[in-house]
Amino acid sequence: MKYLIFVLSFFLFSLSSLSAQQQRYGFVDTSYILDHVPDYKSAQDQLNEYSAKLQSEIESVYLEIKNLHAKLRKDQVFLSPELRSKKEKEILAKEALAQKLQSKYFGQEGDLYKKRQDLVRPIQDDIYDVIKEIAKAGNYGMIIDKASGPTIIYSNNKFDLSDKVLYKLGIRVNKQ
């Protein structure tokens, strides 16, 4: 009976170590990959330019509000209560417009977010497809992105597939 338990235990241990040997793991650093993709740099530049344009438009509305406030303070003693109330409502309407623009441009589903999706998503999809291709071809059980946070405590660089992804994307990196 002890012999049977020993044999079964040995058999189960052998199976678990065999399956563990068949699993391969690799990691990539997507920020490293993106830093070497020229299209991504171009997309980032376009996004920065677009963001600055949107921000400039919002700032011009806030400048108008500031000027309206200053004009109201300066002319306040000369205005009738009705006219002052009208000017205050005008200022409130401008402030509401500025907040609406800010939300429209920089909100969760705003114009900048949509533009980022249009420019960056195709690049990210290409990288994901290449990683998936490498994982399938190399029989990797898991590919971990070490750029997405401190989730890896130790990594051996011989398993870093970032340069392989860049190579498959047609980008050559000169290591120093």
JSON list of N, CA and C in Angstrom, two decimals, residues 24-53:
[
{"chain": "A", "resi": 24, "resn": "ARG", "atom": "N", "xyz": [5.96, 28.30, -21.05]},
{"chain": "A", "resi": 24, "resn": "ARG", "atom": "CA", "xyz": [7.00, 29.31, -21.23]},
{"chain": "A", "resi": 24, "resn": "ARG", "atom": "C", "xyz": [6.41, 30.66, -20.90]},
{"chain": "A", "resi": 25, "resn": "TYR", "atom": "N", "xyz": [7.22, 31.50, -20.33]},
{"chain": "A", "resi": 25, "resn": "TYR", "atom": "CA", "xyz": [6.77, 32.83, -19.98]},
{"chain": "A", "resi": 25, "resn": "TYR", "atom": "C", "xyz": [7.73, 33.84, -20.59]},
{"chain": "A", "resi": 26, "resn": "GLY", "atom": "N", "xyz": [7.18, 34.95, -21.00]},
{"chain": "A", "resi": 26, "resn": "GLY", "atom": "CA", "xyz": [8.00, 36.03, -21.52]},
{"chain": "A", "resi": 26, "resn": "GLY", "atom": "C", "xyz": [7.42, 37.34, -21.08]},
{"chain": "A", "resi": 27, "resn": "PHE", "atom": "N", "xyz": [8.17, 38.39, -21.28]},
{"chain": "A", "resi": 27, "resn": "PHE", "atom": "CA", "xyz": [7.64, 39.70, -20.95]},
{"chain": "A", "resi": 27, "resn": "PHE", "atom": "C", "xyz": [8.05, 40.69, -22.02]},
{"chain": "A", "resi": 28, "resn": "VAL", "atom": "N", "xyz": [7.29, 41.74, -22.10]},
{"chain": "A", "resi": 28, "resn": "VAL", "atom": "CA", "xyz": [7.60, 42.85, -22.99]},
{"chain": "A", "resi": 28, "resn": "VAL", "atom": "C", "xyz": [7.49, 44.14, -22.19]},
{"chain": "A", "resi": 29, "resn": "ASP", "atom": "N", "xyz": [8.10, 45.14, -22.69]},
{"chain": "A", "resi": 29, "resn": "ASP", "atom": "CA", "xyz": [7.99, 46.47, -22.10]},
{"chain": "A", "resi": 29, "resn": "ASP", "atom": "C", "xyz": [7.34, 47.36, -23.17]},
{"chain": "A", "resi": 30, "resn": "THR", "atom": "N", "xyz": [6.02, 47.54, -23.06]},
{"chain": "A", "resi": 30, "resn": "THR", "atom": "CA", "xyz": [5.31, 48.27, -24.10]},
{"chain": "A", "resi": 30, "resn": "THR", "atom": "C", "xyz": [5.74, 49.74, -24.18]},
{"chain": "A", "resi": 31, "resn": "SER", "atom": "N", "xyz": [6.15, 50.32, -23.08]},
{"chain": "A", "resi": 31, "resn": "SER", "atom": "CA", "xyz": [6.62, 51.72, -23.17]},
{"chain": "A", "resi": 31, "resn": "SER", "atom": "C", "xyz": [7.93, 51.79, -23.96]},
{"chain": "A", "resi": 32, "resn": "TYR", "atom": "N", "xyz": [8.79, 50.80, -23.79]},
{"chain": "A", "resi": 32, "resn": "TYR", "atom": "CA", "xyz": [10.03, 50.70, -24.56]},
{"chain": "A", "resi": 32, "resn": "TYR", "atom": "C", "xyz": [9.69, 50.52, -26.05]},
{"chain": "A", "resi": 33, "resn": "ILE", "atom": "N", "xyz": [8.74, 49.64, -26.33]},
{"chain": "A", "resi": 33, "resn": "ILE", "atom": "CA", "xyz": [8.35, 49.40, -27.72]},
{"chain": "A", "resi": 33, "resn": "ILE", "atom": "C", "xyz": [7.78, 50.68, -28.32]},
{"chain": "A", "resi": 34, "resn": "LEU", "atom": "N", "xyz": [6.85, 51.32, -27.61]},
{"chain": "A", "resi": 34, "resn": "LEU", "atom": "CA", "xyz": [6.23, 52.53, -28.13]},
{"chain": "A", "resi": 34, "resn": "LEU", "atom": "C", "xyz": [7.25, 53.65, -28.34]},
{"chain": "A", "resi": 35, "resn": "ASP", "atom": "N", "xyz": [8.26, 53.73, -27.49]},
{"chain": "A", "resi": 35, "resn": "ASP", "atom": "CA", "xyz": [9.30, 54.74, -27.65]},
{"chain": "A", "resi": 35, "resn": "ASP", "atom": "C", "xyz": [10.09, 54.55, -28.95]},
{"chain": "A", "resi": 36, "resn": "HIS", "atom": "N", "xyz": [10.10, 53.35, -29.48]},
{"chain": "A", "resi": 36, "resn": "HIS", "atom": "CA", "xyz": [10.85, 53.06, -30.70]},
{"chain": "A", "resi": 36, "resn": "HIS", "atom": "C", "xyz": [9.97, 52.98, -31.95]},
{"chain": "A", "resi": 37, "resn": "VAL", "atom": "N", "xyz": [8.67, 53.22, -31.81]},
{"chain": "A", "resi": 37, "resn": "VAL", "atom": "CA", "xyz": [7.77, 53.18, -32.96]},
{"chain": "A", "resi": 37, "resn": "VAL", "atom": "C", "xyz": [7.57, 54.62, -33.46]},
{"chain": "A", "resi": 38, "resn": "PRO", "atom": "N", "xyz": [8.09, 54.93, -34.64]},
{"chain": "A", "resi": 38, "resn": "PRO", "atom": "CA", "xyz": [8.00, 56.31, -35.14]},
{"chain": "A", "resi": 38, "resn": "PRO", "atom": "C", "xyz": [6.56, 56.80, -35.28]},
{"chain": "A", "resi": 39, "resn": "ASP", "atom": "N", "xyz": [5.64, 55.94, -35.69]},
{"chain": "A", "resi": 39, "resn": "ASP", "atom": "CA", "xyz": [4.24, 56.35, -35.83]},
{"chain": "A", "resi": 39, "resn": "ASP", "atom": "C", "xyz": [3.65, 56.79, -34.50]},
{"chain": "A", "resi": 40, "resn": "TYR", "atom": "N", "xyz": [4.09, 56.16, -33.42]},
{"chain": "A", "resi": 40, "resn": "TYR", "atom": "CA", "xyz": [3.58, 56.52, -32.10]},
{"chain": "A", "resi": 40, "resn": "TYR", "atom": "C", "xyz": [4.07, 57.91, -31.71]},
{"chain": "A", "resi": 41, "resn": "LYS", "atom": "N", "xyz": [5.34, 58.17, -31.98]},
{"chain": "A", "resi": 41, "resn": "LYS", "atom": "CA", "xyz": [5.88, 59.50, -31.68]},
{"chain": "A", "resi": 41, "resn": "LYS", "atom": "C", "xyz": [5.13, 60.57, -32.47]},
{"chain": "A", "resi": 42, "resn": "SER", "atom": "N", "xyz": [4.86, 60.28, -33.72]},
{"chain": "A", "resi": 42, "resn": "SER", "atom": "CA", "xyz": [4.11, 61.21, -34.56]},
{"chain": "A", "resi": 42, "resn": "SER", "atom": "C", "xyz": [2.69, 61.41, -34.01]},
{"chain": "A", "resi": 43, "resn": "ALA", "atom": "N", "xyz": [2.06, 60.33, -33.60]},
{"chain": "A", "resi": 43, "resn": "ALA", "atom": "CA", "xyz": [0.71, 60.41, -33.03]},
{"chain": "A", "resi": 43, "resn": "ALA", "atom": "C", "xyz": [0.72, 61.25, -31.75]},
{"chain": "A", "resi": 44, "resn": "GLN", "atom": "N", "xyz": [1.74, 61.06, -30.92]},
{"chain": "A", "resi": 44, "resn": "GLN", "atom": "CA", "xyz": [1.85, 61.83, -29.68]},
{"chain": "A", "resi": 44, "resn": "GLN", "atom": "C", "xyz": [2.01, 63.32, -29.99]},
{"chain": "A", "resi": 45, "resn": "ASP", "atom": "N", "xyz": [2.82, 63.63, -31.00]},
{"chain": "A", "resi": 45, "resn": "ASP", "atom": "CA", "xyz": [3.02, 65.03, -31.39]},
{"chain": "A", "resi": 45, "resn": "ASP", "atom": "C", "xyz": [1.70, 65.64, -31.87]},
{"chain": "A", "resi": 46, "resn": "GLN", "atom": "N", "xyz": [0.96, 64.89, -32.68]},
{"chain": "A", "resi": 46, "resn": "GLN", "atom": "CA", "xyz": [-0.34, 65.37, -33.16]},
{"chain": "A", "resi": 46, "resn": "GLN", "atom": "C", "xyz": [-1.31, 65.59, -32.01]},
{"chain": "A", "resi": 47, "resn": "LEU", "atom": "N", "xyz": [-1.30, 64.66, -31.05]},
{"chain": "A", "resi": 47, "resn": "LEU", "atom": "CA", "xyz": [-2.18, 64.80, -29.89]},
{"chain": "A", "resi": 47, "resn": "LEU", "atom": "C", "xyz": [-1.81, 66.01, -29.05]},
{"chain": "A", "resi": 48, "resn": "ASN", "atom": "N", "xyz": [-0.52, 66.23, -28.85]},
{"chain": "A", "resi": 48, "resn": "ASN", "atom": "CA", "xyz": [-0.07, 67.40, -28.09]},
{"chain": "A", "resi": 48, "resn": "ASN", "atom": "C", "xyz": [-0.49, 68.70, -28.77]},
{"chain": "A", "resi": 49, "resn": "GLU", "atom": "N", "xyz": [-0.34, 68.73, -30.08]},
{"chain": "A", "resi": 49, "resn": "GLU", "atom": "CA", "xyz": [-0.72, 69.91, -30.86]},
{"chain": "A", "resi": 49, "resn": "GLU", "atom": "C", "xyz": [-2.23, 70.14, -30.78]},
{"chain": "A", "resi": 50, "resn": "TYR", "atom": "N", "xyz": [-2.99, 69.08, -30.92]},
{"chain": "A", "resi": 50, "resn": "TYR", "atom": "CA", "xyz": [-4.45, 69.16, -30.87]},
{"chain": "A", "resi": 50, "resn": "TYR", "atom": "C", "xyz": [-4.90, 69.60, -29.48]},
{"chain": "A", "resi": 51, "resn": "SER", "atom": "N", "xyz": [-4.29, 69.04, -28.45]},
{"chain": "A", "resi": 51, "resn": "SER", "atom": "CA", "xyz": [-4.61, 69.39, -27.07]},
{"chain": "A", "resi": 51, "resn": "SER", "atom": "C", "xyz": [-4.33, 70.87, -26.80]},
{"chain": "A", "resi": 52, "resn": "ALA", "atom": "N", "xyz": [-3.21, 71.35, -27.29]},
{"chain": "A", "resi": 52, "resn": "ALA", "atom": "CA", "xyz": [-2.85, 72.76, -27.11]},
{"chain": "A", "resi": 52, "resn": "ALA", "atom": "C", "xyz": [-3.87, 73.67, -27.80]},
{"chain": "A", "resi": 53, "resn": "LYS", "atom": "N", "xyz": [-4.32, 73.26, -28.97]},
{"chain": "A", "resi": 53, "resn": "LYS", "atom": "CA", "xyz": [-5.32, 74.04, -29.71]},
{"chain": "A", "resi": 53, "resn": "LYS", "atom": "C", "xyz": [-6.62, 74.11, -28.91]}
]
